[in-house]
Short mmCIF file of C-alpha atoms in Angstrom, two decimals:
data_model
loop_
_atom_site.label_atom_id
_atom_site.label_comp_id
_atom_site.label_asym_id
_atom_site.label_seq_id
_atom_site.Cartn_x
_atom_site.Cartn_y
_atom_site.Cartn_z
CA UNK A 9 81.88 -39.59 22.39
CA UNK A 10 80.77 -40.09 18.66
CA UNK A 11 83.04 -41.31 15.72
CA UNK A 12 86.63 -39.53 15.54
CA UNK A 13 86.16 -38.51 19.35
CA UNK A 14 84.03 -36.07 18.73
CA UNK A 15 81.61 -34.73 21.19
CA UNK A 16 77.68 -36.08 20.66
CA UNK A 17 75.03 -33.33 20.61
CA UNK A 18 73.47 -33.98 23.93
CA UNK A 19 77.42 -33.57 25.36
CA UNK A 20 77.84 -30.03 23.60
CA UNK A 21 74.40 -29.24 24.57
CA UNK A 22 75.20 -29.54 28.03
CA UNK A 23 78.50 -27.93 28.03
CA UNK A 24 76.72 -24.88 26.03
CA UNK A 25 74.17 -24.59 28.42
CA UNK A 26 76.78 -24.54 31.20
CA UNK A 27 79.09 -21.76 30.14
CA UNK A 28 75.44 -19.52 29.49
CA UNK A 29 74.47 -20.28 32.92
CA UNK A 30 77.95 -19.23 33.79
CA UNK A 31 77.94 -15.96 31.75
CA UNK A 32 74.93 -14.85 32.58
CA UNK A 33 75.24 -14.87 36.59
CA UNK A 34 78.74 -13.25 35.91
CA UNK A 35 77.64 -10.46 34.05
CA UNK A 36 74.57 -9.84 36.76
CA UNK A 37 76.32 -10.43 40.07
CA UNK A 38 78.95 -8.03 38.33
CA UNK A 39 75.89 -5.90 37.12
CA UNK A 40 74.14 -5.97 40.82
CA UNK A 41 77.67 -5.31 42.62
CA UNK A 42 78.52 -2.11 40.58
CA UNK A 43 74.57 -0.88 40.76
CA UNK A 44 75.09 -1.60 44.58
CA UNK A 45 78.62 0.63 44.82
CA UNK A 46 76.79 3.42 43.00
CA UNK A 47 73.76 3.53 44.95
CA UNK A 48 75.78 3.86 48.39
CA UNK A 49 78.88 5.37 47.68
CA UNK A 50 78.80 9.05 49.23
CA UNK A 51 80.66 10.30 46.38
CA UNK A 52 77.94 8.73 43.48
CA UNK A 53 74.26 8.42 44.19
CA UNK A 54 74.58 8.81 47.94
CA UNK A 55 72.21 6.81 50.08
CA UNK A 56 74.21 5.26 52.72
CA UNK A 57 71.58 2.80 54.06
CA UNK A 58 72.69 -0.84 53.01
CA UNK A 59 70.12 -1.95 55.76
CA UNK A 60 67.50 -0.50 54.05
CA UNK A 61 68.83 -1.27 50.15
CA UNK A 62 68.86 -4.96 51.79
CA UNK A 63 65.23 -4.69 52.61
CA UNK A 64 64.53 -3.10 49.50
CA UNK A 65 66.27 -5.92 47.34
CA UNK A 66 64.12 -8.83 49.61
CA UNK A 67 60.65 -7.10 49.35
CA UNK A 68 60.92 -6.99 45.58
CA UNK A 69 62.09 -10.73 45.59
CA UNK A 70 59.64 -12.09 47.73
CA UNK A 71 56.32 -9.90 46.26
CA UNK A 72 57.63 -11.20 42.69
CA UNK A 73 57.87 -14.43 43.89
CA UNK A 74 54.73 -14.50 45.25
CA UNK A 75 52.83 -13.02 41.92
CA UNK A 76 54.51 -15.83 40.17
CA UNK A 77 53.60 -18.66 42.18
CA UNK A 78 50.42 -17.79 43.93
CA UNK A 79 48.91 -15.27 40.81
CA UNK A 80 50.05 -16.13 37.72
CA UNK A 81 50.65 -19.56 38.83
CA UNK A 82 54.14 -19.64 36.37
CA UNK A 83 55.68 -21.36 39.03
CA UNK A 84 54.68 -24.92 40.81
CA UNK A 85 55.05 -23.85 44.75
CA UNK A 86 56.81 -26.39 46.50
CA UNK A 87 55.12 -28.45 49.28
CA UNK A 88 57.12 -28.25 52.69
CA UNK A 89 56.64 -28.89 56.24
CA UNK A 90 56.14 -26.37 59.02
CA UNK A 91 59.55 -28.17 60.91
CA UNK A 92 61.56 -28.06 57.45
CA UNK A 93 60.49 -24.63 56.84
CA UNK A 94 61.60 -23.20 60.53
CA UNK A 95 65.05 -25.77 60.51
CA UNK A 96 66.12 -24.90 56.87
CA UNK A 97 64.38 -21.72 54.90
CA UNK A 98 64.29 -19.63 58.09
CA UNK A 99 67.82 -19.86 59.31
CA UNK A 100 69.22 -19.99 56.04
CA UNK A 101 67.01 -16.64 55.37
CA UNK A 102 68.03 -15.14 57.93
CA UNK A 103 72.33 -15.87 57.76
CA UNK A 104 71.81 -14.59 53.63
CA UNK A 105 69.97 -11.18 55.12
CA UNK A 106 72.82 -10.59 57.11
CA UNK A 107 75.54 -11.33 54.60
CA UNK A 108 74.25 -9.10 52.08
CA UNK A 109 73.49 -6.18 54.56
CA UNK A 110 76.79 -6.56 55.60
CA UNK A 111 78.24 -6.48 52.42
CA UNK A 112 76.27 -4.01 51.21
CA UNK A 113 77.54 -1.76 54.10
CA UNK A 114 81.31 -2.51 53.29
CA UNK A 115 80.43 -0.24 49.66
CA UNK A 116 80.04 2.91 51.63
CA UNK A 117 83.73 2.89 52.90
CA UNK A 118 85.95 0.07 50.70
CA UNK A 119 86.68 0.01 46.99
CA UNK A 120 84.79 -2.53 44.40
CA UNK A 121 88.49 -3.87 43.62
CA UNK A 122 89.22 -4.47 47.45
CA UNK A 123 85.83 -6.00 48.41
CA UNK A 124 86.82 -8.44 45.80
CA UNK A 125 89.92 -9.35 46.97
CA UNK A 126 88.54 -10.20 50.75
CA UNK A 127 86.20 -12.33 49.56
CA UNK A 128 88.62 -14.84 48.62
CA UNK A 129 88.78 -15.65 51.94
CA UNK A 130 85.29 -17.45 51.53
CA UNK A 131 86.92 -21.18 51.11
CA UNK A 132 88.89 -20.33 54.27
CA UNK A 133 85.29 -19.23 55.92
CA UNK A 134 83.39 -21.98 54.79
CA UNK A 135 86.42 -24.91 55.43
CA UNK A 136 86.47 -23.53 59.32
CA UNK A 137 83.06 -23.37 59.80
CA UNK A 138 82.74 -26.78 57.94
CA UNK A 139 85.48 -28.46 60.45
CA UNK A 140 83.83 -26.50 63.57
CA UNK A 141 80.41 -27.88 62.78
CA UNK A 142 82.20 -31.52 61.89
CA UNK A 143 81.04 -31.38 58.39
CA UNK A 144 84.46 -30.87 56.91
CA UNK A 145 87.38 -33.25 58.47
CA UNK A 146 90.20 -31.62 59.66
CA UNK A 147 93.29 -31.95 56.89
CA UNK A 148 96.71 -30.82 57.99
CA UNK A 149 97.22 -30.00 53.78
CA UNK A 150 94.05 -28.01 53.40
CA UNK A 151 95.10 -26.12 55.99
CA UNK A 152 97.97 -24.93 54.69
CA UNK A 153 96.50 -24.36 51.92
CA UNK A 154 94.06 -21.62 53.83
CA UNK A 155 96.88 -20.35 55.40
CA UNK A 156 97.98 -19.03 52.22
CA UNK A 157 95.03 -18.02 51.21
CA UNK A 158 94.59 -15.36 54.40
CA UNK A 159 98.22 -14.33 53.80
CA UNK A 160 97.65 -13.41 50.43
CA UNK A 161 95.02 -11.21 51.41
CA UNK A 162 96.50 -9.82 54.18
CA UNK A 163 99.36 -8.40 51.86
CA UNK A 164 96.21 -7.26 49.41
CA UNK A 165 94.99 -5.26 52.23
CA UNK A 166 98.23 -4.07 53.84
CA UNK A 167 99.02 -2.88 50.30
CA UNK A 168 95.46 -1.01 50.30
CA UNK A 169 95.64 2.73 49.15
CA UNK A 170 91.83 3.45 50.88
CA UNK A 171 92.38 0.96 53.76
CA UNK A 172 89.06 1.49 56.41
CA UNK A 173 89.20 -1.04 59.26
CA UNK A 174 85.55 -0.86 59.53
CA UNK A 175 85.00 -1.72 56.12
CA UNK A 176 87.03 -4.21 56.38
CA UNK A 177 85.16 -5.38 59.94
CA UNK A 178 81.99 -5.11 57.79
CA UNK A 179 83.39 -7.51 54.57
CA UNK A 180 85.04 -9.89 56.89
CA UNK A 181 81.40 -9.93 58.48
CA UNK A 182 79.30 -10.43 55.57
CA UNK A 183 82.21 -13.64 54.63
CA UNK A 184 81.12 -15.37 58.28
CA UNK A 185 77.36 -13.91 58.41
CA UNK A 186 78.04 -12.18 61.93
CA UNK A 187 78.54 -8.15 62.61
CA UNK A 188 76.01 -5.30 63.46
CA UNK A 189 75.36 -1.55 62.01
CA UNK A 190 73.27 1.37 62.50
CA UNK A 191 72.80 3.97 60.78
CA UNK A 192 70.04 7.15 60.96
CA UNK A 193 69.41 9.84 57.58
CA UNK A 194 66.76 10.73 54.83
CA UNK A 195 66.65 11.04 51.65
CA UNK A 196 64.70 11.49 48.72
CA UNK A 197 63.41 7.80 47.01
CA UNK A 198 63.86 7.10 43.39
CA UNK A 199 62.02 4.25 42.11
CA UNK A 200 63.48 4.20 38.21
CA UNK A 201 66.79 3.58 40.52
CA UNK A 202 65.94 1.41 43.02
CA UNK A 203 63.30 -0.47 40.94
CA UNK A 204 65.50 -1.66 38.32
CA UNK A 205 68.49 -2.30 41.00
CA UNK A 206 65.67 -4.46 43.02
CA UNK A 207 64.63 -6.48 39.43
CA UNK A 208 68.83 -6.88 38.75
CA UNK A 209 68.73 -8.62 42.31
CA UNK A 210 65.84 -10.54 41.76
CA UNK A 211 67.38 -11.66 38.44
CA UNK A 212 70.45 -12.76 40.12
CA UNK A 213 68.76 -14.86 42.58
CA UNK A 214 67.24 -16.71 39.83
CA UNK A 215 71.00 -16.80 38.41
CA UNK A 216 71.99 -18.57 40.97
CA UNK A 217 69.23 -21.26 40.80
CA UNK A 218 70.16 -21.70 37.14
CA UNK A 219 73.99 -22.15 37.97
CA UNK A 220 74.12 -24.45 40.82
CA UNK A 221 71.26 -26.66 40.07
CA UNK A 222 71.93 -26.86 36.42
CA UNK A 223 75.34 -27.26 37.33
CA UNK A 224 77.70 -26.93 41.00
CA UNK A 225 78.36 -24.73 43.59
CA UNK A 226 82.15 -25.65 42.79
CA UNK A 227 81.01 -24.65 39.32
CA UNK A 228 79.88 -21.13 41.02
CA UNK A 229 83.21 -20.95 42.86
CA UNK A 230 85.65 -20.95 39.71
CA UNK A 231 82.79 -18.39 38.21
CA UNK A 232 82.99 -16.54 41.18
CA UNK A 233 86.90 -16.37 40.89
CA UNK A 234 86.37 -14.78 36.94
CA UNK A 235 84.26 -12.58 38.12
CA UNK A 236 86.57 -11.12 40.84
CA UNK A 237 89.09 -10.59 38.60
CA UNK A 238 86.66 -8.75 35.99
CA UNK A 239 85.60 -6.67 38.66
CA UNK A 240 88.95 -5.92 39.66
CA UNK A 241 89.67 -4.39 36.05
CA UNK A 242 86.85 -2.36 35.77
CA UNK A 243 86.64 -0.66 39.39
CA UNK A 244 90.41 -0.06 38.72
CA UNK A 245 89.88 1.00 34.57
CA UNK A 246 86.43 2.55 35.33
CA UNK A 247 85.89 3.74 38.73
CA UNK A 248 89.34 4.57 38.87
CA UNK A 249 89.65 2.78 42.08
CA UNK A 250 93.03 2.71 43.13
CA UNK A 251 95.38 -0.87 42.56
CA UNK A 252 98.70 -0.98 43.91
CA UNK A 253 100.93 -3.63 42.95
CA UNK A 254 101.03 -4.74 46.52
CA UNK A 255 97.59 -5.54 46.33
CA UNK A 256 98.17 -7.42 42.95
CA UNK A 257 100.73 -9.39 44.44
CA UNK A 258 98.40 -10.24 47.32
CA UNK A 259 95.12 -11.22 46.27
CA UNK A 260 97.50 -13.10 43.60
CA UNK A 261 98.81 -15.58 46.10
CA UNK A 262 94.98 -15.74 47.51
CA UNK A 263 94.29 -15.89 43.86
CA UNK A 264 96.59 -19.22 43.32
CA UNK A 265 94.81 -20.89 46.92
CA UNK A 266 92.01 -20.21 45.85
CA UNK A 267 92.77 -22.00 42.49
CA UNK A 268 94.43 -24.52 44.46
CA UNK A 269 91.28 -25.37 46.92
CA UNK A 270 89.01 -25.55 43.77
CA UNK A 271 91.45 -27.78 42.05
CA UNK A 272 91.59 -30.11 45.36
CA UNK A 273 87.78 -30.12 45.69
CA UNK A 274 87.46 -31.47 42.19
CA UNK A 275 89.80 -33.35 41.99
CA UNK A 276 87.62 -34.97 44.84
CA UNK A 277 84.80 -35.24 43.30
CA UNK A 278 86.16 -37.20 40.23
CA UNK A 279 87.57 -39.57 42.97
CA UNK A 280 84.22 -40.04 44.46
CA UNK A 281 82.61 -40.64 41.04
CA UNK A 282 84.85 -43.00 40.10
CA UNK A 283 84.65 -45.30 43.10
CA UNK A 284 80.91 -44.69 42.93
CA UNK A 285 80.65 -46.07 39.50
CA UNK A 286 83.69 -49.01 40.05
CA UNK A 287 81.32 -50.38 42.93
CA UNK A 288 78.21 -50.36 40.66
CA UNK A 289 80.38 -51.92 37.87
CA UNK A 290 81.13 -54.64 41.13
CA UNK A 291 77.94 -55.00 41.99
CA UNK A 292 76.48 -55.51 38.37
CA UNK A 293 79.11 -57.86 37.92
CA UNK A 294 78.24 -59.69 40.80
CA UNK A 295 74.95 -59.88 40.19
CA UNK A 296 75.83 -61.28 36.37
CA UNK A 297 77.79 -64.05 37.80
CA UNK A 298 74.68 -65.29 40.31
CA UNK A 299 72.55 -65.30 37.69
CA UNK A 300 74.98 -67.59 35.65
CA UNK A 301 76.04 -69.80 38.08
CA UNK A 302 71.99 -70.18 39.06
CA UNK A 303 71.23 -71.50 35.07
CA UNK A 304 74.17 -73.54 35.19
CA UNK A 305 72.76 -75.13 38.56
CA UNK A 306 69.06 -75.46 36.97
CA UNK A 307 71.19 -76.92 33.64
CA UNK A 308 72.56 -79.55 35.50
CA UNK A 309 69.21 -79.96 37.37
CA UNK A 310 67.66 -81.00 34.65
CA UNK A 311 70.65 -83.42 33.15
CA UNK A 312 70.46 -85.02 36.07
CA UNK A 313 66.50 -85.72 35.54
#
């Protein structure tokens, strides 16, 4: 803080930067999610294959990738082990594959504005999977807290003008990276279409880089939670998707855990920083007063000679 409480320049810089990084994977996960609707909604663009739009989307990303690392050398490539690779890029690979596929397939039968709303149940995925795999502890308040959040959707989805269970099935899949589809057809390939959706994709992955390592993935969250509701608006306004006010009122009390769980998490955080900078203040402390009482032992070493 300068004089008068005023923010310095390397403060506003930062916050600037932030709320681009923010803006800009909003308005292309927004961008990639409606390109994604139109592309394999029957009653739009028509190509029901989110297996193959998935494959699509990862070909472009990786042979971009690899022009810009190994060709025009724009990118350093990162040196990595054969173990690391197989234990963390492979598995991690694979579970993202699935999720979009699956979420990809949930376009062909639910609305943008629904989709939406289910995937605020992604805290209550990733706290269960986090307490199954003992990474989260297991917190009687949090719980209740995820609770809510299912309930809320629950009423979003009982309140659902174009309910489909398997869309639904398909969603809920793509939230905890497990479900299967087939699917058989042809149709005729448009690469203006399909390019540009790919580079959109490939944009957003780079998004995502940009947001959580230039800032947090609880950062991403509370994006993620704007976006939702923008979404929301426009499949409703634009699409003319249908909103009931039963599905309002749901995915508002999801809304509000949602909020909540965010809230908690940081909330968290600033604890941890705190004690992590009180036991450095300790330490340096400590470390002030051995050096002091060392002079005043040489001081008196000396007085003494």
């Amino acid at each position: 803080m300068g004089k008068g409480g005023s923010l310095s320049d390397s403060v506003l810089k930062k916050i600037l930067l932030s709320y681009t990084y923010v803006a800009i994977w909003i308005f292309l996960s927004f961008t990639v999610i409606v390109y994604n609707k139109y592309i394999l909604d029957k009653k739009m663009y028509n190509w029901p294959f989110p297996i193959s739009l998935t494959m699509i989307h990862m070909s472009f990303c990786a042979t971009l990738a690899f022009l810009l690392i190994k060709v025009f050398k724009v990118v350093e490539p990162v040196t990595m082990s054969r173990d690391l690779y197989i234990s963390s890029v492979v598995p991690i690979g694979a579970l993202y594959s699935l999720s979009l596929w699956l979420s990809n397939s949930a376009y062909i039968y639910l609305s943008v504005s629904f989709i939406q709303m289910l995937k605020a149940l992604m805290p209550v995925a990733v706290y269960s999977i986090g307490v199954l795999f003992k990474r989260e502890g297991f917190k009687t308040d949090t719980m209740v807290n995820m609770l809510s959040i299912s309930f809320g959707v629950a009423i979003a989805a009982y309140g659902e003008a174009r309910f489909d269970t398997w869309g639904v099935v398909l969603q809920l899949g793509a939230v905890a990276f497990e479900a299967t589809r087939l699917e058989t057809s042809s149709f005729h390939f448009d690469f203006v279409i399909f390019g540009t959706n790919s580079l959109c994709a490939f944009a957003l992955n780079l998004a995502v880089f940009l947001l959580v390592g230039k800032t947090s993935a609880l950062t991403m969250n509370v994006a993620g939670v704007v976006k939702d509701w923008l979404l929301i608006a426009f499949s409703w306004s634009v699409i003319k998707d249908t909103v009931t006010p039963v599905n309002l009122f749901g995915y508002g009390l999801a809304f509000l855990g949602v909020a909540y769980y965010n809230h908690a998490k940081l909330q968290a955080l600033k604890a941890k920083e705190a004690q992590k900078k009180a036991q450095q203040a300790d330490e340096e402390a400590g470390r002030l007063l051995e050096e002091r009482e060392g002079e005043g032992t040489g001081k008196r070493s000396e007085s003494q000679n």
